[in-house]
Amino acid sequence: MTAEPWSTTVRVMTLEPADYLLALRNHTAGLADAATGNLDAAVAGCPGWSVRDVVLHLIEVHRFWATITAGLLQAPPDPPSTPAAPSSHALIATLLEGCDHLVKVLQAADWRAPVWTWAPSQHDVSFIGRHQVQEAAIHHWDVATARGEKLELEPAIAADSIDEFLTVSVSNEIDPADPARPSLAGCFALACSDRDGAWTVTDGPLPGTVRVTGTADPDCATLRATASDLLLWLYKRVDLDLGEVPPSLAGRF
């Protein structure tokens, strides 16, 4: 079944809303399990942060986006008075309660409804529901790794997150980086080795921007790995064997 195109401003979401919400719950629960009893551990993917900092961050993130979704706000909410940080024994429960509230708010919302987001290309509830999975998945990996555990992200979720990352989180014509990034002066492709999913990255029409298409151009060097590893590479969590992709090209990206 093909997911309904909830927003026409970006490429079609590849999963259904229920899939995103289940993944959001599962990754938050997994993060909570990995954080329990390990709150003071350092998190390599977030330099200077402890597991406690990651949990506090997600508590605030869930509260922020639940507020926007519930009120269909067209601007960021005024900063609330900062509540006292939960005690260590209450921290995990607060995280899970906040995730549960966010999921319920998203379940009740029309995902087509316009709201404020930080992404210039997409201002609707579907952006929130989709991006929160990425936020939870990456930080779940961070916290699991801080505990010495290995976590492989589910291929469909990871591939969708790659697609979203390349749509809204890189310098593009709609949202160019300031200052402009170096030109790629080349092209490369990302291809999932464990499922369908490929993307080609080339220079965009404006200086320092990129254009992304949803196929692997055979004329471009290809970085092939599992969807999980490709997403983690994009987030600078893991290093990969670049194969035929020149390191200088990957570095400019």
PDB file of N, CA and C in Angstrom, residues 85-132:
ATOM      1  N   ALA A  85      13.990  20.305  36.591  1.00  0.00           N
ATOM      2  CA  ALA A  85      14.319  19.019  35.972  1.00  0.00           C
ATOM      3  C   ALA A  85      13.839  17.888  36.868  1.00  0.00           C
ATOM      4  N   PRO A  86      13.244  16.867  36.281  1.00  0.00           N
ATOM      5  CA  PRO A  86      12.790  15.736  37.099  1.00  0.00           C
ATOM      6  C   PRO A  86      13.964  15.097  37.835  1.00  0.00           C
ATOM      7  N   SER A  87      13.684  14.544  38.986  1.00  0.00           N
ATOM      8  CA  SER A  87      14.717  13.815  39.710  1.00  0.00           C
ATOM      9  C   SER A  87      15.111  12.579  38.912  1.00  0.00           C
ATOM     10  N   SER A  88      16.246  12.020  39.244  1.00  0.00           N
ATOM     11  CA  SER A  88      16.738  10.873  38.478  1.00  0.00           C
ATOM     12  C   SER A  88      15.727   9.737  38.447  1.00  0.00           C
ATOM     13  N   HIS A  89      15.073   9.465  39.565  1.00  0.00           N
ATOM     14  CA  HIS A  89      14.144   8.337  39.595  1.00  0.00           C
ATOM     15  C   HIS A  89      12.865   8.634  38.828  1.00  0.00           C
ATOM     16  N   ALA A  90      12.573   9.938  38.583  1.00  0.00           N
ATOM     17  CA  ALA A  90      11.362  10.306  37.836  1.00  0.00           C
ATOM     18  C   ALA A  90      11.650  10.605  36.372  1.00  0.00           C
ATOM     19  N   LEU A  91      12.923  10.678  36.009  1.00  0.00           N
ATOM     20  CA  LEU A  91      13.293  11.148  34.673  1.00  0.00           C
ATOM     21  C   LEU A  91      12.748  10.228  33.579  1.00  0.00           C
ATOM     22  N   ILE A  92      12.917   8.940  33.728  1.00  0.00           N
ATOM     23  CA  ILE A  92      12.487   8.002  32.692  1.00  0.00           C
ATOM     24  C   ILE A  92      10.969   8.008  32.567  1.00  0.00           C
ATOM     25  N   ALA A  93      10.271   8.047  33.697  1.00  0.00           N
ATOM     26  CA  ALA A  93       8.806   8.096  33.652  1.00  0.00           C
ATOM     27  C   ALA A  93       8.326   9.360  32.964  1.00  0.00           C
ATOM     28  N   THR A  94       9.000  10.484  33.208  1.00  0.00           N
ATOM     29  CA  THR A  94       8.620  11.747  32.571  1.00  0.00           C
ATOM     30  C   THR A  94       8.815  11.669  31.064  1.00  0.00           C
ATOM     31  N   LEU A  95       9.911  11.047  30.629  1.00  0.00           N
ATOM     32  CA  LEU A  95      10.148  10.865  29.195  1.00  0.00           C
ATOM     33  C   LEU A  95       9.032  10.049  28.559  1.00  0.00           C
ATOM     34  N   LEU A  96       8.683   8.933  29.156  1.00  0.00           N
ATOM     35  CA  LEU A  96       7.663   8.058  28.578  1.00  0.00           C
ATOM     36  C   LEU A  96       6.291   8.714  28.588  1.00  0.00           C
ATOM     37  N   GLU A  97       5.981   9.451  29.639  1.00  0.00           N
ATOM     38  CA  GLU A  97       4.695  10.153  29.697  1.00  0.00           C
ATOM     39  C   GLU A  97       4.621  11.225  28.616  1.00  0.00           C
ATOM     40  N   GLY A  98       5.727  11.941  28.398  1.00  0.00           N
ATOM     41  CA  GLY A  98       5.735  12.975  27.369  1.00  0.00           C
ATOM     42  C   GLY A  98       5.593  12.402  25.983  1.00  0.00           C
ATOM     43  N   CYS A  99       6.246  11.271  25.725  1.00  0.00           N
ATOM     44  CA  CYS A  99       6.100  10.610  24.428  1.00  0.00           C
ATOM     45  C   CYS A  99       4.665  10.148  24.231  1.00  0.00           C
ATOM     46  N   ASP A 100       4.073   9.568  25.266  1.00  0.00           N
ATOM     47  CA  ASP A 100       2.688   9.103  25.167  1.00  0.00           C
ATOM     48  C   ASP A 100       1.755  10.266  24.846  1.00  0.00           C
ATOM     49  N   HIS A 101       1.987  11.406  25.477  1.00  0.00           N
ATOM     50  CA  HIS A 101       1.152  12.585  25.208  1.00  0.00           C
ATOM     51  C   HIS A 101       1.330  13.052  23.771  1.00  0.00           C
ATOM     52  N   LEU A 102       2.567  13.121  23.293  1.00  0.00           N
ATOM     53  CA  LEU A 102       2.815  13.549  21.918  1.00  0.00           C
ATOM     54  C   LEU A 102       2.140  12.603  20.934  1.00  0.00           C
ATOM     55  N   VAL A 103       2.249  11.312  21.156  1.00  0.00           N
ATOM     56  CA  VAL A 103       1.623  10.343  20.251  1.00  0.00           C
ATOM     57  C   VAL A 103       0.113  10.533  20.230  1.00  0.00           C
ATOM     58  N   LYS A 104      -0.496  10.720  21.382  1.00  0.00           N
ATOM     59  CA  LYS A 104      -1.952  10.898  21.431  1.00  0.00           C
ATOM     60  C   LYS A 104      -2.374  12.181  20.720  1.00  0.00           C
ATOM     61  N   VAL A 105      -1.593  13.242  20.878  1.00  0.00           N
ATOM     62  CA  VAL A 105      -1.897  14.499  20.186  1.00  0.00           C
ATOM     63  C   VAL A 105      -1.788  14.301  18.677  1.00  0.00           C
ATOM     64  N   LEU A 106      -0.751  13.615  18.229  1.00  0.00           N
ATOM     65  CA  LEU A 106      -0.584  13.362  16.796  1.00  0.00           C
ATOM     66  C   LEU A 106      -1.672  12.437  16.260  1.00  0.00           C
ATOM     67  N   GLN A 107      -2.096  11.461  17.046  1.00  0.00           N
ATOM     68  CA  GLN A 107      -3.175  10.570  16.617  1.00  0.00           C
ATOM     69  C   GLN A 107      -4.472  11.334  16.386  1.00  0.00           C
ATOM     70  N   ALA A 108      -4.699  12.351  17.194  1.00  0.00           N
ATOM     71  CA  ALA A 108      -5.945  13.113  17.108  1.00  0.00           C
ATOM     72  C   ALA A 108      -5.900  14.200  16.042  1.00  0.00           C
ATOM     73  N   ALA A 109      -4.729  14.480  15.505  1.00  0.00           N
ATOM     74  CA  ALA A 109      -4.559  15.612  14.592  1.00  0.00           C
ATOM     75  C   ALA A 109      -4.786  15.207  13.144  1.00  0.00           C
ATOM     76  N   ASP A 110      -5.154  16.193  12.332  1.00  0.00           N
ATOM     77  CA  ASP A 110      -5.167  16.043  10.877  1.00  0.00           C
ATOM     78  C   ASP A 110      -3.748  16.309  10.394  1.00  0.00           C
ATOM     79  N   TRP A 111      -3.118  15.310   9.805  1.00  0.00           N
ATOM     80  CA  TRP A 111      -1.715  15.469   9.420  1.00  0.00           C
ATOM     81  C   TRP A 111      -1.536  16.421   8.245  1.00  0.00           C
ATOM     82  N   ARG A 112      -2.628  16.826   7.639  1.00  0.00           N
ATOM     83  CA  ARG A 112      -2.539  17.830   6.576  1.00  0.00           C
ATOM     84  C   ARG A 112      -2.609  19.256   7.134  1.00  0.00           C
ATOM     85  N   ALA A 113      -2.957  19.387   8.391  1.00  0.00           N
ATOM     86  CA  ALA A 113      -3.208  20.708   8.973  1.00  0.00           C
ATOM     87  C   ALA A 113      -1.931  21.540   8.981  1.00  0.00           C
ATOM     88  N   PRO A 114      -2.032  22.827   8.604  1.00  0.00           N
ATOM     89  CA  PRO A 114      -0.844  23.687   8.616  1.00  0.00           C
ATOM     90  C   PRO A 114      -0.430  24.057  10.034  1.00  0.00           C
ATOM     91  N   VAL A 115       0.860  23.998  10.289  1.00  0.00           N
ATOM     92  CA  VAL A 115       1.442  24.402  11.568  1.00  0.00           C
ATOM     93  C   VAL A 115       2.824  24.974  11.295  1.00  0.00           C
ATOM     94  N   TRP A 116       3.374  25.645  12.302  1.00  0.00           N
ATOM     95  CA  TRP A 116       4.753  26.112  12.184  1.00  0.00           C
ATOM     96  C   TRP A 116       5.695  24.917  12.321  1.00  0.00           C
ATOM     97  N   THR A 117       6.723  24.883  11.468  1.00  0.00           N
ATOM     98  CA  THR A 117       7.859  23.973  11.640  1.00  0.00           C
ATOM     99  C   THR A 117       9.113  24.749  11.259  1.00  0.00           C
ATOM    100  N   TRP A 118      10.260  24.175  11.562  1.00  0.00           N
ATOM    101  CA  TRP A 118      11.512  24.852  11.192  1.00  0.00           C
ATOM    102  C   TRP A 118      11.913  24.582   9.748  1.00  0.00           C
ATOM    103  N   ALA A 119      11.180  23.730   9.053  1.00  0.00           N
ATOM    104  CA  ALA A 119      11.536  23.351   7.681  1.00  0.00           C
ATOM    105  C   ALA A 119      10.835  24.262   6.683  1.00  0.00           C
ATOM    106  N   PRO A 120      11.551  25.102   5.946  1.00  0.00           N
ATOM    107  CA  PRO A 120      10.895  26.020   5.010  1.00  0.00           C
ATOM    108  C   PRO A 120      10.041  25.326   3.962  1.00  0.00           C
ATOM    109  N   SER A 121      10.348  24.067   3.644  1.00  0.00           N
ATOM    110  CA  SER A 121       9.625  23.379   2.578  1.00  0.00           C
ATOM    111  C   SER A 121       8.360  22.681   3.053  1.00  0.00           C
ATOM    112  N   GLN A 122       8.130  22.618   4.351  1.00  0.00           N
ATOM    113  CA  GLN A 122       6.977  21.849   4.832  1.00  0.00           C
ATOM    114  C   GLN A 122       6.474  22.396   6.158  1.00  0.00           C
ATOM    115  N   HIS A 123       5.239  22.853   6.148  1.00  0.00           N
ATOM    116  CA  HIS A 123       4.617  23.395   7.358  1.00  0.00           C
ATOM    117  C   HIS A 123       3.297  22.679   7.596  1.00  0.00           C
ATOM    118  N   ASP A 124       3.353  21.454   8.049  1.00  0.00           N
ATOM    119  CA  ASP A 124       2.137  20.721   8.384  1.00  0.00           C
ATOM    120  C   ASP A 124       2.456  19.685   9.455  1.00  0.00           C
ATOM    121  N   VAL A 125       1.397  19.111  10.010  1.00  0.00           N
ATOM    122  CA  VAL A 125       1.571  18.162  11.107  1.00  0.00           C
ATOM    123  C   VAL A 125       2.366  16.941  10.660  1.00  0.00           C
ATOM    124  N   SER A 126       2.246  16.556   9.391  1.00  0.00           N
ATOM    125  CA  SER A 126       2.958  15.363   8.938  1.00  0.00           C
ATOM    126  C   SER A 126       4.467  15.508   9.106  1.00  0.00           C
ATOM    127  N   PHE A 127       4.986  16.713   8.958  1.00  0.00           N
ATOM    128  CA  PHE A 127       6.415  16.914   9.181  1.00  0.00           C
ATOM    129  C   PHE A 127       6.785  16.554  10.614  1.00  0.00           C
ATOM    130  N   ILE A 128       5.956  16.972  11.558  1.00  0.00           N
ATOM    131  CA  ILE A 128       6.245  16.703  12.969  1.00  0.00           C
ATOM    132  C   ILE A 128       6.232  15.204  13.237  1.00  0.00           C
ATOM    133  N   GLY A 129       5.171  14.532  12.793  1.00  0.00           N
ATOM    134  CA  GLY A 129       5.078  13.103  13.036  1.00  0.00           C
ATOM    135  C   GLY A 129       6.218  12.325  12.424  1.00  0.00           C
ATOM    136  N   ARG A 130       6.613  12.728  11.233  1.00  0.00           N
ATOM    137  CA  ARG A 130       7.695  12.023  10.547  1.00  0.00           C
ATOM    138  C   ARG A 130       9.047  12.311  11.185  1.00  0.00           C
ATOM    139  N   HIS A 131       9.321  13.569  11.462  1.00  0.00           N
ATOM    140  CA  HIS A 131      10.653  13.923  11.948  1.00  0.00           C
ATOM    141  C   HIS A 131      10.901  13.427  13.365  1.00  0.00           C
ATOM    142  N   GLN A 132       9.854  13.330  14.173  1.00  0.00           N
ATOM    143  CA  GLN A 132      10.062  12.872  15.542  1.00  0.00           C
ATOM    144  C   GLN A 132      10.551  11.428  15.607  1.00  0.00           C
TER     145      GLN A 132
END
